[in-house]
mmCIF file of C-alpha atoms in Angstrom:
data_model
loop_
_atom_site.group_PDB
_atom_site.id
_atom_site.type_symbol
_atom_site.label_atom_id
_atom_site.label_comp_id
_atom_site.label_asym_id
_atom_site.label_seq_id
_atom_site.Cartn_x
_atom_site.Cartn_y
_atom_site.Cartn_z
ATOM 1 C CA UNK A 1 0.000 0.000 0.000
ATOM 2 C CA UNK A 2 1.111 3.313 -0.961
ATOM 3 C CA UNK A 3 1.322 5.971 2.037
ATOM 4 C CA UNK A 4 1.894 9.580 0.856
ATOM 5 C CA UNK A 5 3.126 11.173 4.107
ATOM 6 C CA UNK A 6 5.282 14.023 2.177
ATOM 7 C CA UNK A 7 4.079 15.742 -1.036
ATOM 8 C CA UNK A 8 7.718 17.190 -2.635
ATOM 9 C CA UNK A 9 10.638 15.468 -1.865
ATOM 10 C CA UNK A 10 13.486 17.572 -3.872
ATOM 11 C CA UNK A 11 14.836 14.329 -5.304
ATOM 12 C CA UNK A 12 14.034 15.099 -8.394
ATOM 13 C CA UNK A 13 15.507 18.374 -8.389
ATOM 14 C CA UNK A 14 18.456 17.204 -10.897
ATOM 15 C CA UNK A 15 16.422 15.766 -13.255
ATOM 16 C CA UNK A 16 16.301 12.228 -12.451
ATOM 17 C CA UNK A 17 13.697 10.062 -10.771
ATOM 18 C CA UNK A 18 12.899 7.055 -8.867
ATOM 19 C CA UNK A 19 11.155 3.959 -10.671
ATOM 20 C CA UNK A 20 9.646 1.369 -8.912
ATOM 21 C CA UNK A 21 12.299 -0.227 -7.742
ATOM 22 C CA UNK A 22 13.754 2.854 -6.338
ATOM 23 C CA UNK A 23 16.402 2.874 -9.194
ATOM 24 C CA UNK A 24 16.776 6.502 -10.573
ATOM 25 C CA UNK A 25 16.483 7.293 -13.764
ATOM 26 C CA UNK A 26 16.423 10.646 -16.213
ATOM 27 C CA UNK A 27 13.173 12.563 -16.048
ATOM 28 C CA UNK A 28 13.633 11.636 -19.929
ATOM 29 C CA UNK A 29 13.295 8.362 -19.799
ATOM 30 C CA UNK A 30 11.239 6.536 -22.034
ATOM 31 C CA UNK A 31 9.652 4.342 -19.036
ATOM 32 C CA UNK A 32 8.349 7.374 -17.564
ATOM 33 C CA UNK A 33 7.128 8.949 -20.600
ATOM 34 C CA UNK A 34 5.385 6.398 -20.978
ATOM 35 C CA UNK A 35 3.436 6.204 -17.022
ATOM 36 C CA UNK A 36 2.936 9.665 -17.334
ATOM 37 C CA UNK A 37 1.058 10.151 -20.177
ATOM 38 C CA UNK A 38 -1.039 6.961 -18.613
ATOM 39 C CA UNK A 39 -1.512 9.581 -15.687
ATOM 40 C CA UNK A 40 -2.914 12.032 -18.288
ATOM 41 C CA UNK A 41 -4.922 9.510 -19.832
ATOM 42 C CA UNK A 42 -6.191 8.559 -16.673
ATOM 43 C CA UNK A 43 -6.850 12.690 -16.011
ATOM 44 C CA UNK A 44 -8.906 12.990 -18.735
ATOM 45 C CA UNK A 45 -10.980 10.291 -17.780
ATOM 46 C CA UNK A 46 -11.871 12.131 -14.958
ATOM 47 C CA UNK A 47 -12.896 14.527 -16.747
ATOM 48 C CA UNK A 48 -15.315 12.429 -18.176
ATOM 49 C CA UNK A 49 -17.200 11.697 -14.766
ATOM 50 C CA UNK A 50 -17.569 15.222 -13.978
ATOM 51 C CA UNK A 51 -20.393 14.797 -16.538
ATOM 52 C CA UNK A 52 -23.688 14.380 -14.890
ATOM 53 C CA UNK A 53 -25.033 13.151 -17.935
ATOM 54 C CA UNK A 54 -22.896 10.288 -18.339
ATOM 55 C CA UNK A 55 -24.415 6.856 -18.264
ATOM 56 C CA UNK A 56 -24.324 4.954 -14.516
ATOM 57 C CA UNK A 57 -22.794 1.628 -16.285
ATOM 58 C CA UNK A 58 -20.676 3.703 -18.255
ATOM 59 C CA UNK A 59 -19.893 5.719 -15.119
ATOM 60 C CA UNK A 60 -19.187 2.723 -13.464
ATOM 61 C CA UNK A 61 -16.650 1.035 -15.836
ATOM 62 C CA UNK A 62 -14.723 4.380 -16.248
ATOM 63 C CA UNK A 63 -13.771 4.376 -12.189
ATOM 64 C CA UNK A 64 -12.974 0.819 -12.644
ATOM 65 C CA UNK A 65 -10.768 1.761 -15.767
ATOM 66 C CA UNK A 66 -9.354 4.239 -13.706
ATOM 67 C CA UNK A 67 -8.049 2.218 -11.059
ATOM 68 C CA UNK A 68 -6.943 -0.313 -13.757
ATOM 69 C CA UNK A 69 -4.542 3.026 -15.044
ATOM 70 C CA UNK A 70 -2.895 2.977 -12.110
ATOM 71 C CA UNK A 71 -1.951 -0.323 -12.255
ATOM 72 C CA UNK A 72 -1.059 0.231 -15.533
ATOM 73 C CA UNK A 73 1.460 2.823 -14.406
ATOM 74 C CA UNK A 74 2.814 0.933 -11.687
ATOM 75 C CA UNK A 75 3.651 -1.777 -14.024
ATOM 76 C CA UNK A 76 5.122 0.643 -16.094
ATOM 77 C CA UNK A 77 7.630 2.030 -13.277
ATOM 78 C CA UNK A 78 8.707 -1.189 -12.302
ATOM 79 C CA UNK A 79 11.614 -2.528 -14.362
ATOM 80 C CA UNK A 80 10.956 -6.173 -15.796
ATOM 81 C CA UNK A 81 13.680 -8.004 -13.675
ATOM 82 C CA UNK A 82 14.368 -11.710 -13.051
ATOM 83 C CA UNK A 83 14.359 -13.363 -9.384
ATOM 84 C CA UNK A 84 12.587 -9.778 -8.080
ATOM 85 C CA UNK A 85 13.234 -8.847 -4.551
ATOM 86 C CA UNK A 86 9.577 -8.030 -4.205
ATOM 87 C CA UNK A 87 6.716 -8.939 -6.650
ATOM 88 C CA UNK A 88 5.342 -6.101 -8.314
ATOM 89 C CA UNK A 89 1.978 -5.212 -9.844
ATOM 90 C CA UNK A 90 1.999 -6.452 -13.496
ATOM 91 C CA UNK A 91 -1.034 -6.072 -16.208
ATOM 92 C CA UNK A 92 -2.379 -8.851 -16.712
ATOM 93 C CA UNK A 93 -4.056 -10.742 -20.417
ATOM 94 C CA UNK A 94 -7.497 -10.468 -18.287
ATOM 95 C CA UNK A 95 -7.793 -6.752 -17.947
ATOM 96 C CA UNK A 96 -6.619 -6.957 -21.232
ATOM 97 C CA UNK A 97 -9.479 -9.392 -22.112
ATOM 98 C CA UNK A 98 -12.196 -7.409 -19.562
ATOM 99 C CA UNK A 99 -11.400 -4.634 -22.308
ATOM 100 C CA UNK A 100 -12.603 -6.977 -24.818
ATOM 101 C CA UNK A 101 -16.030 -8.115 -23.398
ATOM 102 C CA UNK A 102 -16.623 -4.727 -22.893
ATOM 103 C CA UNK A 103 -16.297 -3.541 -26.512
ATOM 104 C CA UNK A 104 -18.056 -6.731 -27.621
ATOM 105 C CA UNK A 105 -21.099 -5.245 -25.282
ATOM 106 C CA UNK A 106 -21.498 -1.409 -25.334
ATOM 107 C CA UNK A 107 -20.701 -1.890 -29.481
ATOM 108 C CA UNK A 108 -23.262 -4.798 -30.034
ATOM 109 C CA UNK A 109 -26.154 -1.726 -29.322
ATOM 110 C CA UNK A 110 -24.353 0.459 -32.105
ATOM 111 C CA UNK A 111 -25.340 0.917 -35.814
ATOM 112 C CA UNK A 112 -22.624 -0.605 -38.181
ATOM 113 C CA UNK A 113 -20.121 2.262 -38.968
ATOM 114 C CA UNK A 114 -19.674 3.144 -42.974
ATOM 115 C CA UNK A 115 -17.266 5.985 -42.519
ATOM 116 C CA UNK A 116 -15.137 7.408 -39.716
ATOM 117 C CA UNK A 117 -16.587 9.268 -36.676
ATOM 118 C CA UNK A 118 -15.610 12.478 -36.089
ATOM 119 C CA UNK A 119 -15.242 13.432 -32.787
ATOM 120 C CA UNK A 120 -18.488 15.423 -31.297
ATOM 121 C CA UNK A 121 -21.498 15.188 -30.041
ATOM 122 C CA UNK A 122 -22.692 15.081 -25.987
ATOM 123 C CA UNK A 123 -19.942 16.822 -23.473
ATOM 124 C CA UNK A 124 -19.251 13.020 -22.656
ATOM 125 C CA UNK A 125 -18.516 11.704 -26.035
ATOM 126 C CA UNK A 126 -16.423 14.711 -27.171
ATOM 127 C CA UNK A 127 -14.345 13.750 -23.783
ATOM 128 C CA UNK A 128 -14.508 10.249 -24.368
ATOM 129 C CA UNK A 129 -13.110 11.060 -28.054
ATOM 130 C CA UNK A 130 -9.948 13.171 -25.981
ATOM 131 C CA UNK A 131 -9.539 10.712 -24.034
ATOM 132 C CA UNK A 132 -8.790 8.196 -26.497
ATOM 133 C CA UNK A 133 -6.554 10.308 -28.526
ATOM 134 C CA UNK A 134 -4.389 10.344 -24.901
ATOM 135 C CA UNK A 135 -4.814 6.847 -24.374
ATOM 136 C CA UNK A 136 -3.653 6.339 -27.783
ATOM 137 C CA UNK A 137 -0.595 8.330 -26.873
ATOM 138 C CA UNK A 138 0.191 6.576 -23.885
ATOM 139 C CA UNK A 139 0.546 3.371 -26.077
ATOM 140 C CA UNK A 140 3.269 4.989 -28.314
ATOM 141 C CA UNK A 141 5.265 6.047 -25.218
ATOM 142 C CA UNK A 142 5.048 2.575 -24.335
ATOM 143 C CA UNK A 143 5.939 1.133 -27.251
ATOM 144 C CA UNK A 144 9.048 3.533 -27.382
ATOM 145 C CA UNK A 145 9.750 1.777 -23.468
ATOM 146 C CA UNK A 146 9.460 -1.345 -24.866
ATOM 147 C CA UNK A 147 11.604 -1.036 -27.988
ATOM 148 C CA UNK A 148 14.102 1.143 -25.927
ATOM 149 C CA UNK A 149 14.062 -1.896 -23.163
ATOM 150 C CA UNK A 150 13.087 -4.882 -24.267
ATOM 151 C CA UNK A 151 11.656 -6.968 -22.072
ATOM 152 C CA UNK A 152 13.086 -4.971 -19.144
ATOM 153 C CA UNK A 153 9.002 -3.393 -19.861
ATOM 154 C CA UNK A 154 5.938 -5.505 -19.671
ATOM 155 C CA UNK A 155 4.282 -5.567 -23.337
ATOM 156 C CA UNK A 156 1.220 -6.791 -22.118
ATOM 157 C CA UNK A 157 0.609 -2.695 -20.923
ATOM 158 C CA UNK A 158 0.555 -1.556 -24.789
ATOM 159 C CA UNK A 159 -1.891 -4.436 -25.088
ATOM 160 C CA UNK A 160 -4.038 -3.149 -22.668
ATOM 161 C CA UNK A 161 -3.880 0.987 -24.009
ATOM 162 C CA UNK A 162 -4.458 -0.324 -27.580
ATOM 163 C CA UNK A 163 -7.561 -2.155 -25.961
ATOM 164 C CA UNK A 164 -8.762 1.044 -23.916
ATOM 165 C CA UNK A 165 -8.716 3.312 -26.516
ATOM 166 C CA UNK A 166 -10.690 1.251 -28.810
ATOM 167 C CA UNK A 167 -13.286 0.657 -25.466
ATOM 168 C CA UNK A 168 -12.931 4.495 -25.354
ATOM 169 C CA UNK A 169 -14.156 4.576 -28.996
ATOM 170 C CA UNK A 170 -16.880 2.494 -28.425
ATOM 171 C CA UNK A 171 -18.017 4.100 -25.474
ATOM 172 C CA UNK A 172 -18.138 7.998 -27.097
ATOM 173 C CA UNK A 173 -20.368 6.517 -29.703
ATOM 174 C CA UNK A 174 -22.536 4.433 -26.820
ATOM 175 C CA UNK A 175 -22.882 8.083 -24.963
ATOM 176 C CA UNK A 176 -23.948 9.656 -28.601
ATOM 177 C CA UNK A 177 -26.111 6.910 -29.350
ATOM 178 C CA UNK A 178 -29.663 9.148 -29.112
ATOM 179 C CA UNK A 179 -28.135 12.279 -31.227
ATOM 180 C CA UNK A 180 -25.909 9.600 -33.548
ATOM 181 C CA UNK A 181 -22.552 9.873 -34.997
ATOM 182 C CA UNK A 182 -21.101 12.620 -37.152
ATOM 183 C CA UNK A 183 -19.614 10.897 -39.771
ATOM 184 C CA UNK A 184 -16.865 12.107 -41.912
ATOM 185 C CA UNK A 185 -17.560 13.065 -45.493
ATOM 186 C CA UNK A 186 -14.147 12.668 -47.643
ATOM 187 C CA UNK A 187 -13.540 15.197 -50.001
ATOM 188 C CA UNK A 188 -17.003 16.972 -48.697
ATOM 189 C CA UNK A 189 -16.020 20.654 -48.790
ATOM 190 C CA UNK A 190 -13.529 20.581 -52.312
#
């Protein structure tokens, strides 16, 4: 359990951090790239439930996703090591596959898409739609971890982003599902 008795601790002063392990690494770092833009992901999420509007399931799933972020960013922190002196938090395939049944549900109540969406609509599915974008980001940073450190960083956390941002697809168009999707027209305005 984490217990936050001190807010700033100058440590970080040079330009350097601690990971999980309490190794320190550049402020730079690819790792921490990527676990902080989870933590902006995970910001803009919250933005989401400041929506009254929002649906209670959807609500629901987003606190839970939340959560889940964290543990994403733990994982994240924490250098992939053999014979670890402590276990740490890793992301597993079934909050990966938790991702999936959720798609499968909130799209299976959505009309077939025949062009792409453009992001609008309700407060909650134009946040939703930022949201994802982020998410999306977060991935890349992790995929520059993982190509910068091998399997020193858990892939199974880009599995899990690429998943979220697709549930965070599928959930703007659930919360637009009375006014229905703008669609994009190519070449509309030649």
């Amino acid at each position: 359990m984490v217990n936050l008795t001190r807010i700033y601790t100058k440590t970080g002063d040079d330009g350097s951090t601690s990971l999980g392990d309490m190794s320190r690494t550049s402020k730079n770092d690819p790792r921490l790239e990527a676990y902080a833009t989870v933590d902006e992901a995970n910001s803009t999420i919250g933005v989401v439930l400041t929506i009254k509007e929002i649906s209670s399931d959807v609500r629901a799933l987003l606190v839970r996703i939340q959560n889940d972020l964290f543990d994403v960013g733990a994982d994240l922190c924490t250098p992939v090591v053999d014979a670890p002196a402590h276990e740490p938090l890793r992301v597993l395939e079934s909050q990966v596959s938790y991702l999936e049944e959720q798609i499968d549900k909130y799209n299976s109540n959505l009309a077939e898409l025949r062009s792409f969406v453009l992001p609008s609509g309700t407060p909650a599915s134009a946040h939703l739609h930022v949201a994802r974008t982020v998410v999306r980001r977060a991935e890349r940073r992790t995929w520059a971890a993982i190509h910068a450190f091998g399997t020193g960083v858990n892939g199974t956390t880009a599995k899990y982003l690429n998943r979220l941002s697709d549930l965070l697809f599928v959930l703007a168009r659930y919360e637009n599902r009375e006014e229905g999707d703008q669609l994009w027209v190519p070449g509309a305005h030649r």
